[in-house]
């Protein structure tokens, strides 16, 4: 009963003559839908992009070089300072070493005074150069 | 850290003091340093180069004393900064500039 009430056509004889009620396109059809690709071909060219990348890289490496120069100057200052004070430190250590070595030689002479043919402080090497004592300890009171 | 000189006024050659005065040492004690290094190169035996070594030590200590008398405040501030920053020059630029202004390298 309701269907006939909705789809009523005035002057229809029976239910079988009801007009169709469909969901369809509007009259004249739908508007056309674009589905084709439209990728624009504007913007920088390949050469321009390459030059921009290469230029950025070169500028960056130039800045790296500048920074390396500064760092090298700082390191050079530190090394020059070490070179300047090296003789002072070595001379102080030499004085301390000679004092200790004399004490050590006296001790050696006291221990080996009855051994015939013992030369106190004789070098154990045959090279002729002076070698520092190889006791394994540079400064026993410190280490 | 105590001052760069001890009670009597003698300079204490700690690492901070030496590194602070390194440019002055390189300038004024250059001859003694080179003579000592040459002697060491010929014979590394410490007993052979004692005299040149003592010349080096005398030159450096007298230089330190001289620096401390000429610019006492800077000679306390700059080695103090170096002591605090373990002898890093790049952390003590301010004190270094004041020190070089007060006691220039001639």
XYZ file of C-alpha atoms in Angstrom, chain A residues 10-130:
121
model
C -2.287 10.079 -11.151
C -4.690 8.141 -13.296
C -3.050 4.706 -13.112
C -5.368 1.764 -13.388
C -3.512 -0.855 -11.306
C -0.415 -1.412 -9.208
C 1.305 -3.004 -12.152
C 1.427 0.373 -13.957
C 3.493 2.118 -11.261
C 6.361 4.132 -12.682
C 9.893 3.023 -11.893
C 11.663 4.755 -9.007
C 15.421 4.293 -9.608
C 18.540 5.973 -8.475
C 20.063 7.011 -11.679
C 22.063 9.742 -13.338
C 20.675 13.216 -13.619
C 19.243 14.234 -16.886
C 22.058 14.862 -19.336
C 24.391 12.543 -17.511
C 27.101 13.319 -15.046
C 29.912 15.813 -15.667
C 33.092 14.241 -17.165
C 35.712 13.112 -14.549
C 39.425 13.699 -15.265
C 41.576 10.678 -14.606
C 44.562 11.459 -16.836
C 47.991 12.369 -15.293
C 48.968 16.015 -15.404
C 52.511 16.233 -13.920
C 53.793 19.740 -14.749
C 57.215 20.001 -16.269
C 58.262 23.316 -14.690
C 60.833 24.159 -11.957
C 64.638 23.915 -12.039
C 66.274 21.862 -14.713
C 68.618 18.968 -14.062
C 71.690 21.097 -14.697
C 70.453 23.733 -12.263
C 69.834 21.147 -9.537
C 73.251 19.604 -10.074
C 74.986 22.963 -9.950
C 73.120 23.928 -6.765
C 74.119 20.647 -5.058
C 77.721 20.893 -6.211
C 77.891 24.526 -5.144
C 76.515 23.765 -1.687
C 78.973 20.904 -1.263
C 81.920 23.037 -2.377
C 81.002 25.849 -0.021
C 80.645 23.328 2.803
C 84.070 21.830 2.121
C 85.548 25.325 1.995
C 84.141 26.030 5.451
C 85.554 22.683 6.657
C 88.968 23.702 5.365
C 88.751 27.040 7.169
C 87.837 25.289 10.399
C 90.697 22.813 9.983
C 93.135 25.701 9.583
C 91.931 27.221 12.842
C 92.149 23.875 14.654
C 95.627 23.268 13.297
C 96.721 26.699 14.529
C 95.439 25.872 18.008
C 97.297 22.550 17.996
C 100.465 24.215 16.712
C 100.329 26.699 19.574
C 100.120 23.828 22.065
C 103.007 21.948 20.444
C 105.170 25.077 20.263
C 104.603 25.649 23.980
C 105.621 22.064 24.729
C 108.749 22.438 22.588
C 109.678 25.625 24.449
C 109.516 24.103 27.939
C 110.964 20.682 27.022
C 114.642 21.603 27.729
C 113.723 23.009 31.141
C 111.897 19.833 32.155
C 114.664 17.596 30.820
C 117.361 19.612 32.611
C 115.499 19.403 35.930
C 115.051 15.657 35.528
C 118.746 15.264 34.586
C 119.838 16.978 37.796
C 117.578 14.762 39.877
C 118.740 11.651 38.014
C 122.437 12.398 38.435
C 121.962 12.828 42.194
C 120.105 9.518 42.480
C 122.576 7.756 40.193
C 125.522 8.821 42.337
C 123.790 7.381 45.391
C 123.102 4.178 43.480
C 126.725 3.878 42.365
C 127.944 4.309 45.948
C 125.574 1.542 47.014
C 126.836 -0.690 44.215
C 130.464 -0.023 45.171
C 129.697 -0.893 48.789
C 128.016 -4.150 47.832
C 130.597 -5.272 45.279
C 133.780 -4.000 46.967
C 135.110 -7.504 47.583
C 134.434 -8.800 44.076
C 137.700 -8.802 42.065
C 137.632 -7.064 38.699
C 134.235 -5.395 39.161
C 133.927 -1.974 37.530
C 131.315 0.063 39.372
C 128.754 1.720 37.083
C 130.017 -0.173 34.056
C 127.496 -0.235 31.237
C 125.962 -3.661 30.593
C 125.677 -2.877 26.869
C 128.396 -3.083 24.229
C 127.094 -0.325 21.955
C 129.080 2.419 23.621
C 126.087 4.754 23.876
C 124.629 5.700 27.217
